[in-house]
Short mmCIF file of C-alpha atoms and ligand atoms in Angstrom, two decimals:
data_model
loop_
_atom_site.label_atom_id
_atom_site.label_comp_id
_atom_site.label_asym_id
_atom_site.label_seq_id
_atom_site.Cartn_x
_atom_site.Cartn_y
_atom_site.Cartn_z
CA MET A 1 -1.53 3.61 -17.37
CA ARG A 2 -0.78 0.17 -18.70
CA LEU A 3 1.48 -2.78 -17.99
CA ASP A 4 2.28 -4.47 -21.30
CA ARG A 5 4.88 -7.04 -20.29
CA LEU A 6 6.31 -8.49 -17.11
CA SER A 7 9.42 -10.60 -16.64
CA LEU A 8 10.44 -12.16 -13.35
CA ARG A 9 13.52 -13.99 -12.31
CA ASP A 10 13.80 -15.75 -8.95
CA PHE A 11 11.01 -13.61 -7.53
CA ARG A 12 8.98 -15.51 -4.86
CA ASN A 13 8.06 -18.88 -6.39
CA TYR A 14 8.90 -17.80 -9.96
CA ALA A 15 12.20 -19.07 -11.31
CA GLN A 16 11.42 -17.35 -14.58
CA LEU A 17 8.35 -15.73 -16.08
CA ASP A 18 7.73 -13.77 -19.26
CA ALA A 19 4.16 -12.64 -19.76
CA ALA A 20 2.31 -10.17 -21.96
CA PHE A 21 -0.92 -8.47 -20.93
CA VAL A 22 -3.84 -6.75 -22.66
CA PRO A 23 -5.01 -3.17 -21.98
CA GLY A 24 -8.39 -4.28 -20.54
CA VAL A 25 -9.10 -7.14 -18.16
CA ASN A 26 -6.40 -9.74 -17.46
CA LEU A 27 -7.44 -12.83 -15.55
CA ILE A 28 -4.73 -14.65 -13.66
CA LEU A 29 -6.07 -18.13 -13.18
CA GLY A 30 -4.66 -20.97 -11.11
CA ASP A 31 -5.15 -23.26 -8.12
CA ASN A 32 -4.19 -22.23 -4.61
CA ALA A 33 -0.53 -21.53 -3.87
CA GLN A 34 0.55 -21.46 -7.53
CA GLY A 35 1.80 -17.86 -7.60
CA LYS A 36 -1.15 -15.63 -8.54
CA THR A 37 -0.74 -13.22 -5.64
CA ASN A 38 3.03 -13.34 -6.06
CA LEU A 39 2.58 -12.02 -9.59
CA LEU A 40 0.51 -9.08 -8.34
CA GLU A 41 3.08 -8.46 -5.63
CA ALA A 42 5.79 -8.16 -8.29
CA ILE A 43 3.70 -5.56 -10.15
CA CYS A 44 3.12 -3.70 -6.88
CA TYR A 45 6.81 -3.74 -6.12
CA LEU A 46 7.56 -1.65 -9.19
CA SER A 47 4.85 0.84 -8.33
CA THR A 48 5.39 1.21 -4.57
CA GLY A 49 8.97 0.06 -4.08
CA ARG A 50 7.70 -2.39 -1.48
CA GLY A 51 6.33 -5.92 -1.42
CA PHE A 52 2.83 -5.74 0.01
CA ARG A 53 3.12 -8.99 1.94
CA ALA A 54 6.81 -8.85 2.74
CA ARG A 55 8.11 -7.48 6.00
CA LYS A 56 11.64 -7.78 4.67
CA GLU A 57 12.79 -7.36 1.11
CA ALA A 58 14.71 -10.65 1.34
CA GLU A 59 11.39 -12.52 1.47
CA LEU A 60 10.81 -11.57 -2.16
CA LEU A 61 13.79 -13.57 -3.37
CA ARG A 62 13.07 -17.14 -4.37
CA PHE A 63 14.22 -19.44 -1.57
CA GLY A 64 17.98 -19.93 -1.92
CA ALA A 65 18.41 -17.39 -4.77
CA ASP A 66 21.23 -14.81 -4.74
CA PHE A 67 19.19 -12.15 -6.47
CA ALA A 68 15.74 -11.50 -7.89
CA GLU A 69 14.70 -9.44 -10.86
CA VAL A 70 11.42 -7.77 -11.80
CA GLN A 71 11.19 -6.11 -15.17
CA ALA A 72 8.22 -4.48 -16.84
CA GLN A 73 7.25 -2.65 -19.97
CA VAL A 74 4.80 0.06 -18.98
CA HIS A 75 2.93 2.71 -20.89
CA GLY A 76 2.03 5.98 -19.19
CA GLN A 77 2.08 9.72 -19.92
CA ASP A 78 2.12 8.82 -23.64
CA ARG A 79 5.41 6.97 -23.37
CA ASP A 80 6.65 3.41 -23.22
CA ARG A 81 9.13 2.76 -20.46
CA GLU A 82 11.09 -0.16 -19.15
CA LEU A 83 11.27 -0.49 -15.37
CA ARG A 84 13.63 -2.92 -13.72
CA ALA A 85 14.44 -3.80 -10.13
CA VAL A 86 17.20 -6.12 -8.99
CA LEU A 87 17.13 -7.30 -5.38
CA PHE A 88 20.00 -9.01 -3.66
CA ALA A 89 20.37 -11.49 -0.84
CA GLY A 90 22.41 -10.14 2.06
CA LYS A 91 23.16 -6.51 2.61
CA LYS A 92 23.76 -5.30 -0.93
CA PRO A 93 21.17 -2.59 -1.71
CA ARG A 94 18.66 -3.09 -4.51
CA GLN A 95 19.21 -1.51 -7.92
CA LEU A 96 16.47 0.29 -9.81
CA PHE A 97 16.53 1.18 -13.51
CA VAL A 98 14.27 3.24 -15.74
CA GLY A 99 14.93 2.69 -19.44
CA GLY A 100 18.26 1.10 -18.52
CA VAL A 101 19.37 4.14 -16.50
CA LYS A 102 20.21 3.40 -12.89
CA GLN A 103 18.22 5.45 -10.37
CA LYS A 104 19.65 6.80 -7.13
CA SER A 105 16.50 5.96 -5.22
CA PHE A 106 12.92 4.86 -5.71
CA ALA A 107 11.96 8.50 -6.28
CA GLY A 108 13.24 8.12 -9.86
CA MET A 109 10.69 5.41 -10.55
CA GLN A 110 7.85 6.78 -8.51
CA GLY A 111 4.63 7.50 -10.43
CA LEU A 112 5.70 5.66 -13.61
CA LEU A 113 3.46 2.71 -12.79
CA THR A 114 0.56 3.51 -10.48
CA THR A 115 -1.52 0.68 -9.05
CA VAL A 116 -4.44 0.26 -6.71
CA LEU A 117 -4.50 -3.10 -4.98
CA PHE A 118 -7.66 -4.64 -3.60
CA CYS A 119 -7.47 -7.95 -1.73
CA PRO A 120 -9.78 -9.85 0.64
CA GLU A 121 -8.03 -8.40 3.72
CA ASP A 122 -9.07 -4.96 2.45
CA LEU A 123 -12.71 -5.99 2.80
CA LEU A 124 -12.02 -6.19 6.53
CA VAL A 125 -9.76 -3.16 6.67
CA LEU A 126 -12.36 -1.07 8.44
CA LYS A 127 -12.74 -3.69 11.17
CA SER A 128 -9.14 -4.81 11.56
CA GLY A 129 -6.20 -3.19 13.33
CA ALA A 130 -4.93 0.33 12.68
CA ALA A 131 -1.80 -1.02 10.94
CA GLN A 132 -3.91 -2.15 7.97
CA ARG A 133 -5.48 1.27 7.61
CA ARG A 134 -2.08 2.96 7.79
CA ARG A 135 -0.82 0.59 5.11
CA LEU A 136 -3.68 1.75 2.90
CA LEU A 137 -2.66 5.40 3.35
CA ASP A 138 1.05 4.66 2.94
CA ASN A 139 0.50 2.64 -0.20
CA ALA A 140 -1.39 5.42 -1.91
CA LEU A 141 0.77 8.31 -0.74
CA CYS A 142 4.06 6.58 -1.54
CA GLN A 143 2.90 6.40 -5.16
CA LEU A 144 1.40 9.85 -5.40
CA ARG A 145 3.90 11.97 -3.42
CA PRO A 146 7.68 11.46 -3.66
CA GLY A 147 8.11 13.64 -0.56
CA TYR A 148 5.93 11.25 1.40
CA ASP A 149 7.88 8.18 0.34
CA ARG A 150 11.15 9.82 1.38
CA ALA A 151 9.72 10.96 4.72
CA LEU A 152 8.22 7.55 5.49
CA THR A 153 11.48 5.75 4.76
CA GLU A 154 13.36 8.13 7.06
CA TYR A 155 10.67 7.96 9.73
CA ASN A 156 10.77 4.15 9.82
CA ARG A 157 14.54 4.19 10.09
CA LEU A 158 14.48 6.68 12.96
CA LEU A 159 11.73 4.75 14.68
CA GLU A 160 13.66 1.51 14.50
CA HIS A 161 16.67 3.24 15.98
CA LYS A 162 14.67 4.85 18.77
CA SER A 163 13.02 1.51 19.58
CA ARG A 164 16.44 -0.05 20.00
CA ILE A 165 17.53 2.75 22.33
CA LEU A 166 14.39 2.32 24.44
CA LYS A 167 15.03 -1.42 24.69
CA ASP A 168 18.73 -1.18 25.50
CA TRP A 169 19.07 1.97 27.62
CA ARG A 170 18.97 0.11 30.95
CA ALA A 171 22.01 -1.95 29.97
CA TYR A 172 23.74 1.05 28.38
CA PRO A 173 22.41 4.18 30.18
CA SER A 174 24.38 6.65 28.06
CA LEU A 175 22.22 5.64 25.07
CA SER A 176 19.33 7.66 26.45
CA ASP A 177 21.40 10.87 25.95
CA THR A 178 20.77 10.52 22.22
CA LEU A 179 16.98 10.38 22.61
CA PRO A 180 16.29 14.14 22.34
CA GLU A 181 18.07 14.23 18.99
CA PHE A 182 15.99 11.34 17.65
CA ASN A 183 12.79 12.82 19.04
CA LEU A 184 13.42 16.15 17.34
CA ARG A 185 14.02 14.56 13.95
CA LEU A 186 11.04 12.21 14.41
CA ALA A 187 8.87 15.25 15.14
CA GLN A 188 10.13 17.03 12.01
CA VAL A 189 9.60 14.04 9.72
CA GLY A 190 6.39 13.03 11.53
CA ALA A 191 4.94 16.48 10.82
CA ILE A 192 5.50 15.89 7.09
CA LEU A 193 3.65 12.55 7.22
CA ILE A 194 0.73 14.03 9.16
CA GLY A 195 0.31 16.91 6.72
CA TYR A 196 0.16 14.57 3.72
CA ARG A 197 -2.17 12.13 5.47
CA ALA A 198 -4.58 14.88 6.53
CA ASN A 199 -4.88 16.13 2.94
CA TYR A 200 -5.25 12.68 1.45
CA LEU A 201 -7.89 11.66 4.00
CA ASP A 202 -9.91 14.77 3.19
CA LYS A 203 -10.06 13.72 -0.45
CA LEU A 204 -10.70 10.10 0.44
CA ASP A 205 -13.51 11.14 2.77
CA ARG A 206 -15.32 13.15 0.08
CA CYS A 207 -14.88 10.56 -2.62
CA THR A 208 -15.68 7.47 -0.49
CA ALA A 209 -18.86 9.13 0.77
CA GLN A 210 -20.06 9.59 -2.83
CA TYR A 211 -19.47 5.95 -3.76
CA HIS A 212 -21.04 4.71 -0.57
CA ARG A 213 -24.11 6.84 -1.11
CA ALA A 214 -24.54 5.48 -4.63
CA PHE A 215 -23.85 1.94 -3.47
CA SER A 216 -26.34 2.01 -0.61
CA GLY A 217 -29.01 3.61 -2.78
CA GLY A 218 -28.63 6.99 -1.04
CA LYS A 219 -29.56 5.50 2.32
CA GLU A 220 -26.31 5.70 4.25
CA ALA A 221 -23.92 8.59 4.88
CA LEU A 222 -20.30 7.67 5.48
CA ARG A 223 -17.50 9.84 6.90
CA LEU A 224 -13.78 9.27 7.49
CA GLN A 225 -12.07 10.99 10.40
CA TYR A 226 -8.33 11.23 10.82
CA LYS A 227 -6.97 10.23 14.24
CA THR A 228 -3.41 11.23 14.96
CA VAL A 229 -1.21 12.32 17.89
CA SER A 230 -3.66 13.61 20.52
CA THR A 231 -1.93 16.97 21.11
CA ILE A 232 -2.45 17.96 17.47
CA ALA A 233 -5.22 20.53 17.40
CA ASP A 234 -5.39 20.71 13.61
CA PRO A 235 -3.63 18.22 11.29
CA HIS A 236 -3.85 20.80 8.49
CA ALA A 237 -1.72 23.30 10.43
CA CYS A 238 1.73 24.27 9.14
CA ARG A 239 4.68 21.94 9.68
CA ALA A 240 6.25 24.05 12.44
CA GLU A 241 3.05 23.95 14.45
CA LEU A 242 2.61 20.21 13.94
CA GLU A 243 6.20 19.68 15.01
CA GLY A 244 5.63 21.64 18.21
CA TRP A 245 2.57 19.60 19.09
CA ILE A 246 4.40 16.31 18.47
CA LEU A 247 7.29 17.43 20.69
CA GLU A 248 4.78 18.27 23.39
CA HIS A 249 3.30 14.78 23.21
CA GLN A 250 6.77 13.20 23.23
CA GLN A 251 7.69 15.19 26.34
CA ALA A 252 4.56 14.07 28.17
CA HIS A 253 5.25 10.41 27.34
CA LEU A 254 9.01 10.30 27.80
CA GLN A 255 8.86 8.63 31.20
CA ALA A 256 6.30 6.07 30.04
CA GLU A 257 8.45 5.27 27.00
CA LEU A 258 11.55 4.70 29.12
CA GLU A 259 9.60 2.48 31.51
CA SER A 260 7.81 0.43 28.88
CA GLY A 261 10.73 0.32 26.42
CA GLN A 262 8.38 1.19 23.57
CA CYS A 263 7.78 4.16 21.25
CA LEU A 264 4.41 5.40 22.42
CA THR A 265 4.17 8.64 20.54
CA GLY A 266 4.11 9.65 16.90
CA PRO A 267 2.24 9.12 13.61
CA HIS A 268 3.28 5.44 13.46
CA LYS A 269 0.18 5.03 15.63
CA ASP A 270 -2.13 6.99 13.30
CA ASP A 271 -5.54 5.68 12.35
CA PHE A 272 -8.80 6.84 10.87
CA ASP A 273 -12.35 6.27 12.05
CA VAL A 274 -15.17 5.36 9.74
CA VAL A 275 -18.49 6.73 10.81
CA LEU A 276 -21.73 5.56 9.25
CA ASP A 277 -24.74 7.71 10.02
CA ASP A 278 -22.99 8.94 13.20
CA ILE A 279 -22.18 5.41 14.37
CA SER A 280 -18.68 3.93 14.44
CA LEU A 281 -18.46 1.29 11.74
CA LYS A 282 -15.61 -0.44 13.51
CA SER A 283 -17.67 -1.13 16.62
CA PHE A 284 -21.18 -1.46 15.24
CA GLY A 285 -21.07 -2.01 11.46
CA SER A 286 -22.66 -5.15 10.05
CA GLN A 287 -20.59 -7.38 7.79
CA GLY A 288 -22.44 -6.14 4.73
CA GLN A 289 -22.01 -2.48 5.67
CA THR A 290 -18.31 -3.02 6.33
CA ARG A 291 -17.78 -4.63 2.93
CA THR A 292 -19.76 -2.01 1.09
CA ALA A 293 -17.76 0.73 2.80
CA ALA A 294 -14.48 -1.03 1.99
CA ILE A 295 -15.39 -1.32 -1.68
CA SER A 296 -16.34 2.38 -1.74
CA LEU A 297 -12.99 3.19 -0.17
CA LYS A 298 -11.08 1.29 -2.84
CA LEU A 299 -13.05 2.76 -5.73
CA ALA A 300 -12.43 6.19 -4.23
CA GLU A 301 -8.72 5.46 -4.07
CA ARG A 302 -8.74 4.65 -7.76
CA GLU A 303 -10.60 7.85 -8.58
CA ILE A 304 -8.17 10.00 -6.58
CA PHE A 305 -5.28 8.43 -8.48
CA ARG A 306 -7.01 9.19 -11.75
CA ASP A 307 -7.66 12.83 -10.80
CA ASP A 308 -4.20 13.29 -9.40
CA THR A 309 -2.16 11.77 -12.22
CA GLY A 310 -4.55 12.24 -15.14
CA GLU A 311 -4.41 8.51 -15.80
CA GLU A 312 -6.33 5.46 -14.70
CA PRO A 313 -4.12 3.44 -12.33
CA VAL A 314 -3.73 -0.29 -12.96
CA LEU A 315 -6.24 -2.06 -10.74
CA LEU A 316 -5.15 -5.28 -9.04
CA LEU A 317 -8.01 -7.36 -7.70
CA ASP A 318 -6.60 -10.26 -5.73
CA ASP A 319 -9.31 -12.87 -5.12
CA VAL A 320 -11.68 -10.18 -4.10
CA LEU A 321 -14.53 -10.69 -6.56
CA SER A 322 -15.10 -14.29 -5.55
CA GLU A 323 -15.57 -13.03 -1.98
CA LEU A 324 -18.47 -10.80 -2.96
CA ASP A 325 -22.15 -11.57 -3.48
CA ALA A 326 -23.63 -11.04 -6.94
CA ARG A 327 -24.92 -7.51 -6.26
CA ARG A 328 -21.58 -6.24 -4.98
CA GLN A 329 -19.69 -8.05 -7.75
CA ASP A 330 -21.83 -6.28 -10.32
CA PHE A 331 -21.33 -2.91 -8.64
CA VAL A 332 -17.56 -3.33 -8.79
CA LEU A 333 -17.53 -4.70 -12.33
CA ASN A 334 -19.69 -1.82 -13.50
CA GLN A 335 -17.33 0.73 -12.00
CA ILE A 336 -14.18 -0.73 -13.51
CA LYS A 337 -15.02 -0.84 -17.17
CA THR A 338 -12.21 1.53 -18.06
CA GLY A 339 -8.51 1.10 -17.54
CA GLN A 340 -6.38 -2.01 -17.11
CA VAL A 341 -7.36 -4.58 -14.49
CA PHE A 342 -5.68 -7.72 -13.19
CA ILE A 343 -8.02 -10.19 -11.53
CA THR A 344 -6.81 -13.36 -9.84
CA CYS A 345 -9.18 -16.27 -9.36
CA CYS A 346 -9.11 -20.00 -8.79
CA GLU A 347 -11.85 -21.39 -10.97
CA LYS A 348 -13.03 -20.84 -14.44
CA ASP A 349 -16.39 -19.25 -13.85
CA LYS A 350 -18.40 -16.31 -15.09
CA LEU A 351 -15.34 -14.08 -14.71
CA THR A 352 -13.46 -16.06 -17.32
CA ASN A 353 -15.34 -14.34 -20.11
CA LEU A 354 -14.22 -10.91 -19.00
CA GLY A 355 -10.87 -10.79 -20.74
CA ALA A 356 -7.53 -12.41 -21.53
CA VAL A 357 -6.54 -15.39 -19.37
CA THR A 358 -3.09 -16.30 -18.08
CA VAL A 359 -2.92 -19.67 -16.34
CA ILE A 360 -0.30 -20.06 -13.60
CA GLU A 361 0.91 -23.37 -12.22
CA GLY A 362 3.74 -23.83 -9.74
CA GLY A 363 5.30 -20.46 -10.50
CA ARG A 364 5.13 -20.96 -14.25
CA LYS A 365 2.89 -19.62 -16.95
CA VAL A 366 1.30 -22.62 -18.61
CA LYS A 367 -1.16 -20.94 -20.92
CA GLU A 368 -2.14 -17.60 -22.42
CA GLU A 369 -5.52 -17.19 -24.10
P1 ATP B 401 -4.14 -18.58 -3.37
O1 ATP B 401 -5.13 -18.93 -4.43
O2 ATP B 401 -4.18 -19.55 -2.25
O3 ATP B 401 -4.19 -17.17 -2.94
P2 ATP B 401 -1.79 -17.95 -4.95
O4 ATP B 401 -1.73 -18.55 -6.30
O5 ATP B 401 -2.15 -16.54 -4.82
O6 ATP B 401 -2.71 -18.86 -4.02
P3 ATP B 401 0.77 -17.19 -3.95
O7 ATP B 401 0.50 -16.59 -2.64
O8 ATP B 401 1.04 -16.28 -5.08
O9 ATP B 401 -0.39 -18.22 -4.27
O10 ATP B 401 2.01 -18.19 -3.92
C1 ATP B 401 2.20 -18.91 -2.80
C2 ATP B 401 3.35 -19.89 -3.03
O11 ATP B 401 4.55 -19.21 -3.22
C3 ATP B 401 3.45 -20.71 -1.77
O12 ATP B 401 3.53 -22.05 -2.11
C4 ATP B 401 4.70 -20.19 -1.13
O13 ATP B 401 5.36 -21.21 -0.43
C5 ATP B 401 5.51 -19.74 -2.33
N1 ATP B 401 6.48 -18.70 -1.96
C6 ATP B 401 6.27 -17.56 -1.29
N2 ATP B 401 7.40 -16.86 -1.13
C7 ATP B 401 8.37 -17.60 -1.72
C8 ATP B 401 9.76 -17.41 -1.88
N3 ATP B 401 10.39 -16.33 -1.40
N4 ATP B 401 10.43 -18.37 -2.57
C9 ATP B 401 9.79 -19.45 -3.07
N5 ATP B 401 8.49 -19.70 -2.92
C10 ATP B 401 7.78 -18.78 -2.26
MG1 MG B 402 -3.45 -15.50 -3.59
#
């Protein structure tokens, strides 16, 4: 998998960008706040259909712009393809094109550019809140499984609707009559998400453990454990069973939801535990252990993508190498000798010799070497 060219128009702080990239290592160099991460976010947008820092799509448009455009020339599955996304201010839905042909939904673009993103927040992902760990799962599964992307989009829409009902039902009591209908659909779609997550976490568990063992010189054993709705006896059970268990949980928490005005039940609260030699990393892991585990997790993600799609995903390393000590930097650099990599960094240092350099300044490309 390769990204050969990228063009942006009114995306984040880029009025206009046209850049070409090499198949190996691409260094994106520039001072703080010049647009390095924005460039990676544009690449991510074409692979996941979402901006990784944006809560709302409108944030991706350059301030004051009516529309934004991201266009890329990618090579994958032995073919060159042109991917294009046009985003609009206001309510007009985005438009997605593959080879000039308009797609009905992101499903038409899914899998054509696969990426694994690694940024400094990911180094803390095993210590931070559950939302960050869910984002990690969502990001991977949205690229690998079209069914997951569809289910997640529907789930989030239903959840937003249900949240509004729970907030407003006191003022408009008849609203609560519609809750059972929402709960049923949430249970159906939630069961789909849980099934996918359980399978993916199994693979991630096996693969992360291998990297971590190698990384820690065989000293530490690491395990990932899926935590989902508490009534679920087995997340690998069939959809109908999962659905039944979710409905049971919903029923038990209905009163509490009405009283608190919040959605308290469902896979939007999912998480996974990381256990290191039988001890919870989240509570007891040292900073070094946490970082090592996070790196193992990311390398595992990349390997799963490779096994699943038959191609090396494009690796996006946002500022992460400069955060690591020399030993960990070397471990990562040794593991990523194949495939295409984008690395952002601020200074010209030892990384500069790794590959082609694109210098970014104020949302413009000023140099290509
Ligand atoms: P750092 O080295 O600090 O990580 P960076 O080069 O990665 O910096 P980015 O995060 O890519 O920086 O770019 C940040 C700049 O982009 C900020 O100055 C921010 O104000 C600007 N920016 C973000 N969103 C938009 C937007 N929608 N329109 C215009 N400018 C934006
Ligand atoms: Mg940045």
